[in-house]
Amino acid sequence: MTSFRTKSFAECAFSRHLLLRRWQTTSYRTGWRFHADWFLPEVRTVVRCLATSSIVPAPAAKSLGAARAMNGVSIGETMTDFRALFEAAEQSLDVDALQSLAEGWAEVAELAPALSCTDVYTGLATQAHFQRRLHEVSTFGDESSRQNAVARILLPGPSQSRTHCWTLLARLGEAVKGQLRGTGAVAMYQDCAVHVLFPLSEGNLSRLAECKTAIEALEDGALSPARMKLYPLSSALAATAASTPMTPHKSSDKHGMPGTGPKASRTT
C-alpha cells in the first residue's frame, strides 16, 4: 500500500503530485465526463490536505463541492469523483468529508445559472433539451429514420416532502443512464416521472423494462412501484410539447408532459 503520510518537504511535494495524478486518472476512469474541467484550485487544496495529514477537513471538502456546483457538475458526478480520490490514495472513504462535499454542492446548486442541457441533480436532459430533441425528431426524423416513441416511467411521490432528495435523484439518473446507454434514447426527470424519447425497437423496449426494474430497486424500493406508459411519437405531440409549458394536458394524459425543473449543468 502506498502511504501519503510524508515528513520531508521533498517527499510531501512528490506525494501531492502523485496523488493528484492518480486521482485524476481514477476519476476519468470512473465516469468524469469532460476532462478539461476537472482541475480546480480546490482540487489542489484537497490533495494537499490528504497527502500531508491523511484527512480532508470539512471546509476543504465543502469548498470543493461548492466549486463543482458552480462549474455545473452534477451531484452524482461530484460524489463519484470524490470517492475516486480515496481510491487513488488507497484509503477508506471519509464519509464525514463526503457529507461536507455534498453540503457545499447543495448550497450552491440552487443559485447556479442554467448553463446547458444537463440537469445537475440527475445528469439527465433538461426540460428544454428534451423538448428540443422531441421537436427535432418529430419534425425531421433521426439519422437512422427509425420510428421513435416516448415512454413515461411514473414514480411514487415522496412521502414526507414535495420532492425526492437530491441524493436519490443522483442515483436515479445514474441508473437510467446506465440502463439506456447505447440505445440512442434521451431521458429527462420531471415531476416524479422519467420521460424517455427512444428509437422504437424490440431491444429498446426490453432495455426500458430493465430500466424500470433498476429504478424500483433503488434504496430498498423507495421508487417502487413504478408504472410505465408508451406513446407513439406524433407531430401533434411534438408540436404541443415544443410550444407550450410542459404541464399535464387537461383533456388527456397522452399529451401530459412535466413542468419546470432544477437548474442545468455543463454542455453535453
mmCIF file of C-alpha atoms in Angstrom, residues 10-228:
data_model
loop_
_atom_site.group_PDB
_atom_site.id
_atom_site.type_symbol
_atom_site.label_atom_id
_atom_site.label_comp_id
_atom_site.label_asym_id
_atom_site.label_seq_id
_atom_site.Cartn_x
_atom_site.Cartn_y
_atom_site.Cartn_z
ATOM 1 C CA ALA A 10 10.519 16.966 -0.945
ATOM 2 C CA GLU A 11 8.614 13.800 -0.062
ATOM 3 C CA CYS A 12 5.457 15.827 0.544
ATOM 4 C CA ALA A 13 5.705 17.587 -2.821
ATOM 5 C CA PHE A 14 6.217 14.297 -4.632
ATOM 6 C CA SER A 15 3.295 12.659 -2.820
ATOM 7 C CA ARG A 16 0.974 15.536 -3.651
ATOM 8 C CA HIS A 17 1.897 15.340 -7.328
ATOM 9 C CA LEU A 18 1.492 11.556 -7.362
ATOM 10 C CA LEU A 19 -1.865 11.669 -5.590
ATOM 11 C CA LEU A 20 -3.137 14.409 -7.876
ATOM 12 C CA ARG A 21 -2.331 12.358 -10.973
ATOM 13 C CA ARG A 22 -3.753 9.170 -9.514
ATOM 14 C CA TRP A 23 -6.954 10.932 -8.518
ATOM 15 C CA GLN A 24 -7.336 12.496 -11.948
ATOM 16 C CA THR A 25 -6.780 9.172 -13.714
ATOM 17 C CA THR A 26 -9.155 7.314 -11.398
ATOM 18 C CA SER A 27 -11.838 9.964 -11.760
ATOM 19 C CA TYR A 28 -11.650 9.827 -15.553
ATOM 20 C CA ARG A 29 -11.894 6.043 -15.406
ATOM 21 C CA THR A 30 -14.949 6.076 -13.131
ATOM 22 C CA GLY A 31 -17.006 8.444 -15.235
ATOM 23 C CA TRP A 32 -15.815 12.056 -15.230
ATOM 24 C CA ARG A 33 -17.329 13.369 -18.453
ATOM 25 C CA PHE A 34 -15.248 16.374 -19.513
ATOM 26 C CA HIS A 35 -11.528 16.035 -18.852
ATOM 27 C CA ALA A 36 -10.795 19.720 -19.431
ATOM 28 C CA ASP A 37 -12.860 20.945 -16.457
ATOM 29 C CA TRP A 38 -11.685 18.519 -13.779
ATOM 30 C CA PHE A 39 -8.864 20.555 -12.269
ATOM 31 C CA LEU A 40 -9.780 23.433 -9.935
ATOM 32 C CA PRO A 41 -7.786 25.282 -7.252
ATOM 33 C CA GLU A 42 -9.923 23.468 -4.669
ATOM 34 C CA VAL A 43 -8.654 20.158 -6.049
ATOM 35 C CA ARG A 44 -5.090 21.133 -5.165
ATOM 36 C CA THR A 45 -6.183 22.141 -1.651
ATOM 37 C CA VAL A 46 -7.883 18.795 -1.037
ATOM 38 C CA VAL A 47 -4.859 16.896 -2.344
ATOM 39 C CA ARG A 48 -2.505 18.856 -0.108
ATOM 40 C CA CYS A 49 -4.621 18.096 2.953
ATOM 41 C CA LEU A 50 -4.889 14.379 2.256
ATOM 42 C CA ALA A 51 -1.237 13.991 1.303
ATOM 43 C CA THR A 52 0.088 15.780 4.388
ATOM 44 C CA SER A 53 -2.359 14.751 7.119
ATOM 45 C CA SER A 54 -4.355 11.836 5.636
ATOM 46 C CA ILE A 55 -7.632 13.686 6.163
ATOM 47 C CA VAL A 56 -9.770 16.134 4.198
ATOM 48 C CA PRO A 57 -11.049 18.827 6.585
ATOM 49 C CA ALA A 58 -14.710 19.737 6.305
ATOM 50 C CA PRO A 59 -14.039 23.282 4.974
ATOM 51 C CA ALA A 60 -11.816 21.942 2.165
ATOM 52 C CA ALA A 61 -14.347 19.295 1.158
ATOM 53 C CA LYS A 62 -17.196 21.800 1.314
ATOM 54 C CA SER A 63 -15.287 24.275 -0.844
ATOM 55 C CA LEU A 64 -14.654 21.603 -3.458
ATOM 56 C CA GLY A 65 -18.339 20.670 -3.529
ATOM 57 C CA ALA A 66 -19.316 24.325 -3.951
ATOM 58 C CA ALA A 67 -16.793 24.776 -6.750
ATOM 59 C CA ARG A 68 -18.082 21.705 -8.580
ATOM 60 C CA ALA A 69 -21.641 23.053 -8.391
ATOM 61 C CA MET A 70 -20.505 26.461 -9.630
ATOM 62 C CA ASN A 71 -18.997 24.707 -12.647
ATOM 63 C CA GLY A 72 -22.225 22.851 -13.392
ATOM 64 C CA VAL A 73 -21.106 19.391 -12.281
ATOM 65 C CA SER A 74 -23.948 17.130 -11.126
ATOM 66 C CA ILE A 75 -24.074 15.843 -7.553
ATOM 67 C CA GLY A 76 -23.625 12.266 -8.723
ATOM 68 C CA GLU A 77 -20.523 13.067 -10.726
ATOM 69 C CA THR A 78 -19.150 15.198 -7.866
ATOM 70 C CA MET A 79 -19.525 12.403 -5.321
ATOM 71 C CA THR A 80 -18.118 9.762 -7.668
ATOM 72 C CA ASP A 81 -15.098 11.974 -8.267
ATOM 73 C CA PHE A 82 -14.564 12.386 -4.509
ATOM 74 C CA ARG A 83 -14.717 8.628 -3.978
ATOM 75 C CA ALA A 84 -12.074 8.312 -6.683
ATOM 76 C CA LEU A 85 -9.767 10.464 -4.533
ATOM 77 C CA PHE A 86 -9.778 7.955 -1.683
ATOM 78 C CA GLU A 87 -9.455 5.039 -4.086
ATOM 79 C CA ALA A 88 -6.385 6.724 -5.567
ATOM 80 C CA ALA A 89 -4.952 7.280 -2.082
ATOM 81 C CA GLU A 90 -5.716 3.659 -1.143
ATOM 82 C CA GLN A 91 -7.694 4.822 1.868
ATOM 83 C CA SER A 92 -11.210 4.168 3.102
ATOM 84 C CA LEU A 93 -13.758 6.776 2.115
ATOM 85 C CA ASP A 94 -14.167 9.533 4.708
ATOM 86 C CA VAL A 95 -17.958 9.733 4.962
ATOM 87 C CA ASP A 96 -17.837 12.941 7.006
ATOM 88 C CA ALA A 97 -15.791 14.626 4.298
ATOM 89 C CA LEU A 98 -18.188 13.267 1.664
ATOM 90 C CA GLN A 99 -21.091 14.798 3.560
ATOM 91 C CA SER A 100 -19.307 18.155 3.730
ATOM 92 C CA LEU A 101 -18.666 17.948 -0.018
ATOM 93 C CA ALA A 102 -22.365 17.306 -0.649
ATOM 94 C CA GLU A 103 -23.394 20.159 1.643
ATOM 95 C CA GLY A 104 -21.129 22.567 -0.225
ATOM 96 C CA TRP A 105 -22.566 21.410 -3.541
ATOM 97 C CA ALA A 106 -26.164 21.720 -2.340
ATOM 98 C CA GLU A 107 -25.701 25.251 -1.002
ATOM 99 C CA VAL A 108 -24.522 26.497 -4.382
ATOM 100 C CA ALA A 109 -26.570 24.329 -6.785
ATOM 101 C CA GLU A 110 -29.818 26.234 -6.337
ATOM 102 C CA LEU A 111 -28.088 29.501 -7.207
ATOM 103 C CA ALA A 112 -26.050 28.194 -10.151
ATOM 104 C CA PRO A 113 -27.057 29.648 -13.533
ATOM 105 C CA ALA A 114 -28.511 27.409 -16.206
ATOM 106 C CA LEU A 115 -25.557 26.613 -18.480
ATOM 107 C CA SER A 116 -26.640 23.882 -20.834
ATOM 108 C CA CYS A 117 -28.683 20.785 -21.485
ATOM 109 C CA THR A 118 -27.888 18.590 -18.471
ATOM 110 C CA ASP A 119 -29.788 18.627 -15.186
ATOM 111 C CA VAL A 120 -27.389 18.931 -12.237
ATOM 112 C CA TYR A 121 -29.495 16.746 -9.959
ATOM 113 C CA THR A 122 -29.861 13.679 -12.177
ATOM 114 C CA GLY A 123 -27.359 14.125 -15.016
ATOM 115 C CA LEU A 124 -30.245 13.549 -17.438
ATOM 116 C CA ALA A 125 -31.520 16.011 -20.048
ATOM 117 C CA THR A 126 -33.082 19.293 -19.014
ATOM 118 C CA GLN A 127 -36.648 20.116 -19.955
ATOM 119 C CA ALA A 128 -35.506 22.493 -22.710
ATOM 120 C CA HIS A 129 -33.127 19.967 -24.262
ATOM 121 C CA PHE A 130 -35.716 17.178 -24.134
ATOM 122 C CA GLN A 131 -38.358 19.379 -25.743
ATOM 123 C CA ARG A 132 -35.955 20.469 -28.449
ATOM 124 C CA ARG A 133 -34.940 16.896 -29.239
ATOM 125 C CA LEU A 134 -38.576 15.817 -29.278
ATOM 126 C CA HIS A 135 -39.388 18.543 -31.759
ATOM 127 C CA GLU A 136 -36.374 17.746 -33.958
ATOM 128 C CA VAL A 137 -37.128 14.027 -34.165
ATOM 129 C CA SER A 138 -40.824 14.576 -34.825
ATOM 130 C CA THR A 139 -40.210 17.234 -37.472
ATOM 131 C CA PHE A 140 -37.102 15.980 -39.227
ATOM 132 C CA GLY A 141 -36.736 12.376 -38.103
ATOM 133 C CA ASP A 142 -33.461 10.965 -36.825
ATOM 134 C CA GLU A 143 -30.340 9.795 -38.607
ATOM 135 C CA SER A 144 -31.486 6.183 -38.809
ATOM 136 C CA SER A 145 -35.021 7.062 -39.969
ATOM 137 C CA ARG A 146 -36.362 4.638 -37.377
ATOM 138 C CA GLN A 147 -39.731 5.186 -35.742
ATOM 139 C CA ASN A 148 -39.491 6.817 -32.325
ATOM 140 C CA ALA A 149 -41.680 6.684 -29.252
ATOM 141 C CA VAL A 150 -41.992 8.345 -25.863
ATOM 142 C CA ALA A 151 -42.081 6.381 -22.607
ATOM 143 C CA ARG A 152 -43.069 7.727 -19.217
ATOM 144 C CA ILE A 153 -41.955 5.842 -16.112
ATOM 145 C CA LEU A 154 -44.251 7.176 -13.391
ATOM 146 C CA LEU A 155 -42.771 7.060 -9.892
ATOM 147 C CA PRO A 156 -44.442 7.283 -6.480
ATOM 148 C CA GLY A 157 -44.071 10.700 -4.870
ATOM 149 C CA PRO A 158 -42.031 11.269 -1.701
ATOM 150 C CA SER A 159 -43.963 10.654 1.494
ATOM 151 C CA GLN A 160 -42.604 13.494 3.640
ATOM 152 C CA SER A 161 -41.587 16.272 1.243
ATOM 153 C CA ARG A 162 -42.537 17.894 -2.040
ATOM 154 C CA THR A 163 -39.678 16.375 -3.998
ATOM 155 C CA HIS A 164 -37.316 13.432 -3.765
ATOM 156 C CA CYS A 165 -33.979 14.200 -2.094
ATOM 157 C CA TRP A 166 -31.115 15.057 -4.414
ATOM 158 C CA THR A 167 -29.055 12.025 -3.383
ATOM 159 C CA LEU A 168 -31.847 9.739 -4.582
ATOM 160 C CA LEU A 169 -32.215 11.784 -7.773
ATOM 161 C CA ALA A 170 -28.491 11.343 -8.430
ATOM 162 C CA ARG A 171 -28.811 7.568 -8.106
ATOM 163 C CA LEU A 172 -31.910 7.648 -10.288
ATOM 164 C CA GLY A 173 -30.013 9.461 -13.036
ATOM 165 C CA GLU A 174 -27.094 7.051 -12.833
ATOM 166 C CA ALA A 175 -29.438 4.057 -13.070
ATOM 167 C CA VAL A 176 -31.322 5.458 -16.073
ATOM 168 C CA LYS A 177 -28.144 6.401 -17.944
ATOM 169 C CA GLY A 178 -26.592 3.022 -17.236
ATOM 170 C CA GLN A 179 -29.614 1.045 -18.403
ATOM 171 C CA LEU A 180 -30.223 3.111 -21.555
ATOM 172 C CA ARG A 181 -26.604 3.585 -22.650
ATOM 173 C CA GLY A 182 -26.199 2.778 -26.333
ATOM 174 C CA THR A 183 -29.918 2.816 -27.140
ATOM 175 C CA GLY A 184 -29.995 6.310 -28.661
ATOM 176 C CA ALA A 185 -32.520 7.390 -26.030
ATOM 177 C CA VAL A 186 -32.815 10.839 -24.445
ATOM 178 C CA ALA A 187 -34.163 10.805 -20.890
ATOM 179 C CA MET A 188 -35.424 13.529 -18.560
ATOM 180 C CA TYR A 189 -36.754 13.531 -14.982
ATOM 181 C CA GLN A 190 -39.645 15.849 -14.138
ATOM 182 C CA ASP A 191 -42.480 15.749 -11.626
ATOM 183 C CA CYS A 192 -41.886 12.225 -10.296
ATOM 184 C CA ALA A 193 -41.549 10.692 -13.748
ATOM 185 C CA VAL A 194 -38.759 9.688 -16.098
ATOM 186 C CA HIS A 195 -39.543 10.666 -19.689
ATOM 187 C CA VAL A 196 -37.676 8.806 -22.432
ATOM 188 C CA LEU A 197 -37.566 9.564 -26.149
ATOM 189 C CA PHE A 198 -36.185 6.488 -27.887
ATOM 190 C CA PRO A 199 -35.927 4.676 -31.251
ATOM 191 C CA LEU A 200 -38.639 2.056 -31.237
ATOM 192 C CA SER A 201 -37.310 -1.498 -31.359
ATOM 193 C CA GLU A 202 -37.791 -4.762 -29.537
ATOM 194 C CA GLY A 203 -34.359 -4.441 -27.965
ATOM 195 C CA ASN A 204 -35.004 -0.919 -26.711
ATOM 196 C CA LEU A 205 -38.366 -1.924 -25.242
ATOM 197 C CA SER A 206 -36.573 -4.655 -23.323
ATOM 198 C CA ARG A 207 -33.989 -2.153 -22.081
ATOM 199 C CA LEU A 208 -36.779 0.172 -20.927
ATOM 200 C CA ALA A 209 -38.312 -2.646 -18.893
ATOM 201 C CA GLU A 210 -34.900 -3.298 -17.333
ATOM 202 C CA CYS A 211 -34.565 0.420 -16.623
ATOM 203 C CA LYS A 212 -37.893 0.418 -14.770
ATOM 204 C CA THR A 213 -36.767 -2.585 -12.720
ATOM 205 C CA ALA A 214 -33.454 -0.887 -11.852
ATOM 206 C CA ILE A 215 -35.292 2.256 -10.723
ATOM 207 C CA GLU A 216 -37.614 0.236 -8.491
ATOM 208 C CA ALA A 217 -34.600 -1.401 -6.827
ATOM 209 C CA LEU A 218 -33.046 1.909 -5.721
ATOM 210 C CA GLU A 219 -32.755 2.481 -1.967
ATOM 211 C CA ASP A 220 -34.744 -0.592 -0.970
ATOM 212 C CA GLY A 221 -37.688 0.238 -3.173
ATOM 213 C CA ALA A 222 -38.013 3.961 -2.454
ATOM 214 C CA LEU A 223 -39.285 4.468 -6.021
ATOM 215 C CA SER A 224 -41.414 1.347 -6.211
ATOM 216 C CA PRO A 225 -43.879 0.550 -7.618
ATOM 217 C CA ALA A 226 -43.255 2.381 -10.885
ATOM 218 C CA ARG A 227 -45.642 2.369 -13.846
ATOM 219 C CA MET A 228 -44.597 2.699 -17.468
#
